Amino acid sequence: MIKTYDLSGFKSTLNSYWIDSTTTSQYPKLEDNIEIDIAIVGGGITGVTCGMLLKTAGFNVGIFEKNTLASLATGNTTAKITSQHHLIYDKLISSFGFDAAAKYGMANEESINFIEDTIKKYNIDCDFKRLPSYMYTLEDSYLETLEKEHKAALSIGLKSKLVDSIPLPLSVKAAVSFENQGEFHPRKYILSLAKNLHSHGSYIFENTHIMDLNQEEGKKITLTTDDGKNIIASKVIIASQFPFYDGFGLYFTKLVAKRSYVIACNIKEEFPNAMFINAEDPGRSLRSINTEEKPLILIGGEGHKTAHGGSTLGRYNNLVDFATNTFTVESIPYHWSTQDYKSLDSVPYIGHLTSSSKDIYVATGFNEWGMSTGTLAAQIIKDLIVDGKNIYEDIFSPSRSFSLESTKNFISLGGHVAKDLLKGKINEGDHDIFLEEDEGKVVSIEGERYGAYKDADGVMHMVDITCTHLGCELKWNDGEKSWDCPCHASRFTYKGEIINGPALRPLHYYGESKNNIDPNIL
């Protein structure tokens, strides 16, 4: 019997299980200037894995993380390690050919093996296990699409199966199954790797925000933090999800940001030993987690372009509806969201930042599959630094030629950004400046637009909602209580602090007042 879940408890806890179930890392903040061989900006799965590989290769490495390790994308993932990247292989064959598609699949299969081997090598307890992954459809209109994807995967050497049922209480039309995929606890994995890295001339610095990069011809690279500390390095790896430094690579024109949502449920039924994702929209992703008490079932999806798509709180409600219509839900102790970046052709950008940036490397555009492709990125960049080459570098090169699809997406993205920029400047804010508790909105005061949020204690917080990146007007995110940019997906807290880039400077925070907007703070 399916039961209706009371949403009142669900709304109270916005937190990732991965973060809640592990201790917070406590690496120091950079307090002095430092010189090292290789500086890595970003302490997620790519940065920490690459740091570990390069330290093993004999380099002195420094990882510089703006927050704490594995607390953003890596700490908010569903943590599937798989080569089944939704509907990718038929598209890759059409755009790049059989050889490139085969290498993409092989590279991601090798990432699963790499993670498993690393876990064994360092004796890491991170709940890793092998299991099948199913991509299913409930719609007749997707049958041909799934059949094409299955044939494409088989043609490039992946062990794909086309089946007519899955071990879930869903009336599927068909599914594509990949055997021997993986899942794990991402923070247990990353924090264990980090312990082996932070010693003997290699370092991890947290709460260290890199703001600028400068390299004079023939000299080493200087990174500068927000409080004026300098890091001198021979090479720099940008693993900060969205590149904090562009170097004329124009990444803000070829990355699309997407938000997606996760709820973690306790259910009465036994969950099968498998992972699941659907082919159609809205997205649904499922897997289980073994905990000390009872298994949690992660249900993710509801993806949309950042700052588009209406109420984000409504996205969580849709996932709850799916859960309660599919299982007997007993509790929902966690829910959270994440932000991912997609490249123009669905293939990550991994390698030299630009064709002329020989000492600066980047890894971005993982398109929601960061556990496998982030690990792959670390291996590619390590090989480029140590050996000068990698067998997969051409496929993932950020300087690769645009396909027809990429060109269309590039034009479309530019048009949407221009539209969002103009629309934000024209639209007026709400002239009614009264807010309920826990409500945020754009308000208009004497012809000027402000971002206002009243917290649960009745305190009003006011910010300038012009994005500090390229000047777009921000939108209120009611699920995460943040101000989000519809143009390039920078995100800020209701006090103006940066959550996600590409913005490097916080919003102007006017301050707070009790109960009502105080014009004296503006």
Coordinates of N, CA, C and O in Angstrom, one line a residue, residues 364-457:
T364 N 36.1 20.5 -16.8 CA 34.8 21.1 -16.5 C 33.8 20.5 -17.5 O 34.2 19.8 -18.5
G365 N 32.5 20.7 -17.3 CA 31.5 20.3 -18.2 C 31.2 18.8 -18.1 O 31.0 18.1 -19.1
F366 N 31.1 18.3 -16.9 CA 30.9 16.8 -16.7 C 29.5 16.4 -16.9 O 29.2 15.1 -16.9
N367 N 28.5 17.3 -17.1 CA 27.2 16.9 -17.5 C 26.5 15.9 -16.5 O 25.9 14.9 -17.0
E368 N 26.7 16.1 -15.2 CA 26.1 15.3 -14.2 C 26.7 13.9 -14.0 O 26.2 13.1 -13.2
W369 N 27.8 13.6 -14.6 CA 28.5 12.4 -14.5 C 29.9 12.6 -14.0 O 30.9 12.0 -14.4
G370 N 30.0 13.4 -12.9 CA 31.4 13.8 -12.5 C 32.2 12.8 -11.7 O 33.4 12.9 -11.6
M371 N 31.5 11.7 -11.2 CA 32.3 10.7 -10.5 C 33.2 9.9 -11.4 O 34.4 9.7 -11.2
S372 N 32.7 9.6 -12.6 CA 33.6 8.9 -13.6 C 34.4 9.8 -14.4 O 35.6 9.7 -14.6
T373 N 33.8 10.9 -14.9 CA 34.5 11.8 -15.8 C 35.5 12.7 -15.0 O 36.5 13.1 -15.5
G374 N 35.1 13.0 -13.7 CA 36.1 13.8 -12.9 C 37.3 12.9 -12.6 O 38.4 13.5 -12.6
T375 N 37.1 11.7 -12.4 CA 38.3 10.8 -12.2 C 39.1 10.6 -13.5 O 40.3 10.6 -13.4
L376 N 38.4 10.5 -14.6 CA 39.1 10.4 -15.9 C 39.9 11.7 -16.1 O 41.0 11.7 -16.6
A377 N 39.3 12.9 -15.8 CA 40.0 14.1 -16.0 C 41.3 14.2 -15.2 O 42.3 14.7 -15.8
A378 N 41.3 13.7 -14.0 CA 42.5 13.7 -13.2 C 43.6 12.8 -13.9 O 44.8 13.2 -13.9
Q379 N 43.2 11.7 -14.5 CA 44.2 10.8 -15.1 C 44.7 11.5 -16.4 O 45.9 11.4 -16.7
I380 N 43.8 12.1 -17.2 CA 44.3 12.7 -18.4 C 45.3 13.9 -18.1 O 46.3 14.0 -18.8
I381 N 44.9 14.7 -17.2 CA 45.8 15.9 -16.9 C 47.1 15.4 -16.3 O 48.2 16.0 -16.6
K382 N 47.1 14.4 -15.4 CA 48.3 13.9 -14.9 C 49.2 13.4 -16.0 O 50.4 13.7 -16.1
D383 N 48.7 12.7 -17.0 CA 49.4 12.2 -18.1 C 50.0 13.3 -19.0 O 51.1 13.3 -19.5
L384 N 49.2 14.3 -19.2 CA 49.6 15.5 -20.0 C 50.8 16.2 -19.3 O 51.8 16.6 -20.0
I385 N 50.8 16.2 -18.0 CA 51.9 16.9 -17.3 C 53.1 16.0 -17.2 O 54.3 16.4 -17.5
V386 N 52.9 14.7 -16.9 CA 54.1 13.8 -16.7 C 54.6 13.3 -18.1 O 55.9 13.3 -18.3
D387 N 53.7 12.9 -19.0 CA 54.2 12.3 -20.3 C 54.0 13.2 -21.5 O 54.5 12.8 -22.6
G388 N 53.3 14.2 -21.3 CA 53.0 15.1 -22.5 C 51.9 14.6 -23.4 O 51.6 15.2 -24.4
K389 N 51.2 13.5 -23.1 CA 50.2 13.0 -23.9 C 49.3 12.0 -23.2 O 49.7 11.5 -22.1
N390 N 48.1 11.8 -23.7 CA 47.2 10.8 -23.2 C 46.3 10.3 -24.4 O 46.0 11.1 -25.2
I391 N 46.0 9.0 -24.4 CA 45.3 8.5 -25.5 C 43.9 9.1 -25.7 O 43.3 9.0 -26.8
Y392 N 43.4 9.7 -24.7 CA 42.0 10.3 -24.8 C 42.0 11.8 -24.9 O 40.9 12.4 -25.0
E393 N 43.2 12.4 -25.0 CA 43.2 13.9 -25.0 C 42.5 14.6 -26.1 O 41.8 15.6 -25.9
D394 N 42.5 14.0 -27.3 CA 41.9 14.7 -28.4 C 40.4 14.7 -28.3 O 39.7 15.7 -28.6
I395 N 39.8 13.7 -27.8 CA 38.3 13.6 -27.6 C 37.8 14.7 -26.7 O 36.8 15.4 -26.9
F396 N 38.5 14.9 -25.6 CA 38.1 15.8 -24.5 C 38.7 17.2 -24.6 O 38.4 18.0 -23.7
S397 N 39.6 17.4 -25.6 CA 40.3 18.7 -25.6 C 39.3 19.9 -25.6 O 38.4 19.9 -26.4
P398 N 39.6 20.9 -24.8 CA 38.7 22.1 -24.8 C 38.8 22.8 -26.1 O 37.9 23.7 -26.4
S399 N 39.9 22.6 -26.8 CA 40.1 23.3 -28.1 C 39.6 22.5 -29.3 O 39.9 22.9 -30.5
R400 N 38.8 21.4 -29.1 CA 38.4 20.6 -30.2 C 37.4 21.4 -31.1 O 36.8 22.4 -30.7
S401 N 37.3 21.0 -32.3 CA 36.4 21.7 -33.3 C 35.0 21.5 -32.9 O 34.5 20.5 -32.3
F402 N 34.2 22.5 -33.2 CA 32.7 22.5 -32.9 C 32.1 21.6 -33.9 O 32.3 21.6 -35.1
S403 N 31.2 20.7 -33.4 CA 30.3 19.9 -34.3 C 29.2 20.8 -34.7 O 29.0 21.9 -34.2
L404 N 28.3 20.3 -35.6 CA 27.1 21.0 -36.0 C 26.2 21.2 -34.8 O 25.7 22.3 -34.6
E405 N 26.1 20.2 -33.9 CA 25.2 20.4 -32.7 C 25.8 21.4 -31.8 O 25.1 22.3 -31.3
S406 N 27.2 21.4 -31.7 CA 27.8 22.4 -30.8 C 27.5 23.8 -31.3 O 27.3 24.8 -30.5
T407 N 27.6 24.0 -32.6 CA 27.4 25.3 -33.2 C 26.0 25.8 -33.0 O 25.8 27.0 -32.6
K408 N 25.0 24.9 -33.1 CA 23.6 25.3 -32.9 C 23.4 25.6 -31.4 O 22.8 26.6 -31.1
N409 N 24.0 24.9 -30.5 CA 23.9 25.1 -29.1 C 24.6 26.4 -28.7 O 24.1 27.1 -27.8
F410 N 25.7 26.7 -29.3 CA 26.4 27.9 -29.1 C 25.6 29.2 -29.4 O 25.5 30.1 -28.6
I411 N 24.9 29.1 -30.6 CA 24.1 30.2 -31.0 C 22.9 30.4 -30.1 O 22.5 31.5 -29.7
S412 N 22.3 29.2 -29.8 CA 21.1 29.2 -28.9 C 21.4 29.8 -27.5 O 20.7 30.6 -27.0
L413 N 22.6 29.3 -27.0 CA 23.0 29.8 -25.6 C 23.2 31.3 -25.6 O 22.7 32.0 -24.7
G414 N 23.9 31.8 -26.7 CA 24.1 33.2 -26.8 C 22.8 34.0 -26.8 O 22.6 35.1 -26.2
G415 N 21.8 33.5 -27.6 CA 20.5 34.2 -27.7 C 19.8 34.2 -26.4 O 19.2 35.2 -26.1
H416 N 19.8 33.1 -25.7 CA 19.1 33.0 -24.4 C 19.7 34.0 -23.4 O 19.0 34.6 -22.6
V417 N 21.1 34.0 -23.4 CA 21.7 34.9 -22.5 C 21.4 36.4 -22.7 O 21.0 37.2 -21.8
A418 N 21.4 36.8 -24.0 CA 21.0 38.1 -24.4 C 19.6 38.4 -24.0 O 19.3 39.5 -23.4
K419 N 18.7 37.5 -24.2 CA 17.3 37.7 -23.8 C 17.1 37.8 -22.3 O 16.4 38.7 -21.8
D420 N 17.8 37.0 -21.5 CA 17.7 37.0 -20.1 C 18.3 38.3 -19.5 O 17.8 38.9 -18.6
L421 N 19.4 38.8 -20.1 CA 20.0 40.1 -19.7 C 19.1 41.2 -19.9 O 18.8 42.1 -19.0
L422 N 18.5 41.3 -21.1 CA 17.5 42.4 -21.4 C 16.3 42.3 -20.6 O 15.8 43.3 -20.1
K423 N 15.7 41.1 -20.4 CA 14.5 41.0 -19.7 C 14.7 41.4 -18.2 O 13.8 42.0 -17.6
G424 N 15.9 41.0 -17.7 CA 16.1 41.4 -16.3 C 16.2 42.9 -16.1 O 15.8 43.4 -15.0
K425 N 16.7 43.6 -17.1 CA 16.9 45.1 -16.9 C 15.6 45.8 -17.1 O 15.3 46.8 -16.5
I426 N 14.6 45.2 -17.9 CA 13.4 45.8 -18.2 C 12.4 45.6 -17.1 O 11.6 46.5 -16.6
N427 N 12.3 44.4 -16.6 CA 11.3 44.0 -15.6 C 11.5 44.8 -14.3 O 12.6 45.0 -13.8
E428 N 10.3 45.3 -13.8 CA 10.4 46.0 -12.5 C 10.2 45.0 -11.4 O 9.7 43.9 -11.5
G429 N 10.6 45.4 -10.2 CA 10.4 44.6 -9.0 C 9.0 44.8 -8.5 O 8.2 45.6 -9.0
D430 N 8.7 44.0 -7.5 CA 7.4 44.1 -6.8 C 7.3 45.4 -6.0 O 8.2 45.6 -5.1
H431 N 6.3 46.2 -6.2 CA 6.1 47.4 -5.4 C 5.6 47.2 -4.0 O 5.7 48.0 -3.1
D432 N 5.0 46.0 -3.8 CA 4.6 45.6 -2.5 C 5.8 45.0 -1.8 O 6.2 43.9 -2.1
I433 N 6.3 45.8 -0.8 CA 7.5 45.3 -0.2 C 7.3 44.5 1.1 O 8.2 44.2 1.8
F434 N 6.0 44.1 1.3 CA 5.7 43.3 2.5 C 6.1 41.8 2.2 O 5.8 41.3 1.1
L435 N 6.8 41.2 3.0 CA 7.2 39.8 2.9 C 6.8 39.0 4.1 O 6.8 39.4 5.2
E436 N 6.3 37.7 3.8 CA 6.1 36.8 4.9 C 7.5 36.2 5.4 O 8.5 36.4 4.7
E437 N 7.5 35.6 6.5 CA 8.7 35.0 7.0 C 9.1 33.8 6.0 O 8.2 33.1 5.5
D438 N 10.4 33.7 5.8 CA 11.0 32.7 4.8 C 10.5 33.0 3.4 O 10.4 32.1 2.6
E439 N 10.3 34.2 3.0 CA 10.0 34.6 1.7 C 11.0 35.6 1.1 O 11.6 36.4 1.8
G440 N 11.3 35.4 -0.2 CA 12.2 36.3 -0.9 C 11.6 36.7 -2.2 O 10.9 36.0 -2.8
K441 N 12.0 38.0 -2.6 CA 11.5 38.4 -3.9 C 12.3 39.7 -4.3 O 13.0 40.3 -3.5
V442 N 12.1 40.1 -5.6 CA 12.7 41.3 -6.0 C 11.7 42.4 -5.8 O 10.5 42.3 -6.1
V443 N 12.2 43.5 -5.1 CA 11.3 44.6 -4.8 C 11.8 45.9 -5.5 O 13.0 46.0 -5.8
S444 N 10.8 46.8 -5.7 CA 11.2 48.1 -6.3 C 10.9 49.2 -5.3 O 9.8 49.3 -4.8
I445 N 12.0 49.9 -5.0 CA 11.9 51.0 -4.1 C 12.5 52.3 -4.7 O 13.7 52.3 -5.1
E446 N 11.6 53.3 -4.9 CA 12.0 54.5 -5.6 C 12.7 54.3 -6.9 O 13.7 54.9 -7.3
G447 N 12.1 53.3 -7.7 CA 12.6 53.1 -9.0 C 13.8 52.1 -9.1 O 14.3 51.8 -10.2
E448 N 14.4 51.7 -8.0 CA 15.5 50.8 -8.0 C 15.1 49.4 -7.5 O 14.2 49.3 -6.7
R449 N 15.8 48.4 -8.1 CA 15.4 47.0 -7.8 C 16.4 46.5 -6.7 O 17.6 46.7 -6.8
Y450 N 15.8 45.8 -5.7 CA 16.6 45.1 -4.7 C 16.2 43.7 -4.5 O 15.0 43.4 -4.8
G451 N 17.0 42.9 -3.9 CA 16.7 41.6 -3.5 C 16.4 41.5 -2.0 O 17.3 41.9 -1.2
A452 N 15.2 41.1 -1.7 CA 14.8 41.1 -0.3 C 14.4 39.7 0.2 O 13.7 39.0 -0.5
Y453 N 14.9 39.4 1.4 CA 14.5 38.1 2.0 C 14.2 38.3 3.4 O 15.1 38.9 4.1
K454 N 13.1 37.7 3.9 CA 12.8 37.8 5.3 C 13.0 36.4 5.9 O 12.3 35.4 5.5
D455 N 13.9 36.2 6.9 CA 14.2 34.9 7.4 C 13.1 34.5 8.4 O 12.2 35.2 8.7
A456 N 13.3 33.3 8.9 CA 12.4 32.7 9.8 C 12.2 33.4 11.1 O 11.2 33.3 11.8
D457 N 13.2 34.3 11.5 CA 13.1 35.1 12.7 C 12.5 36.5 12.4 O 12.5 37.4 13.3

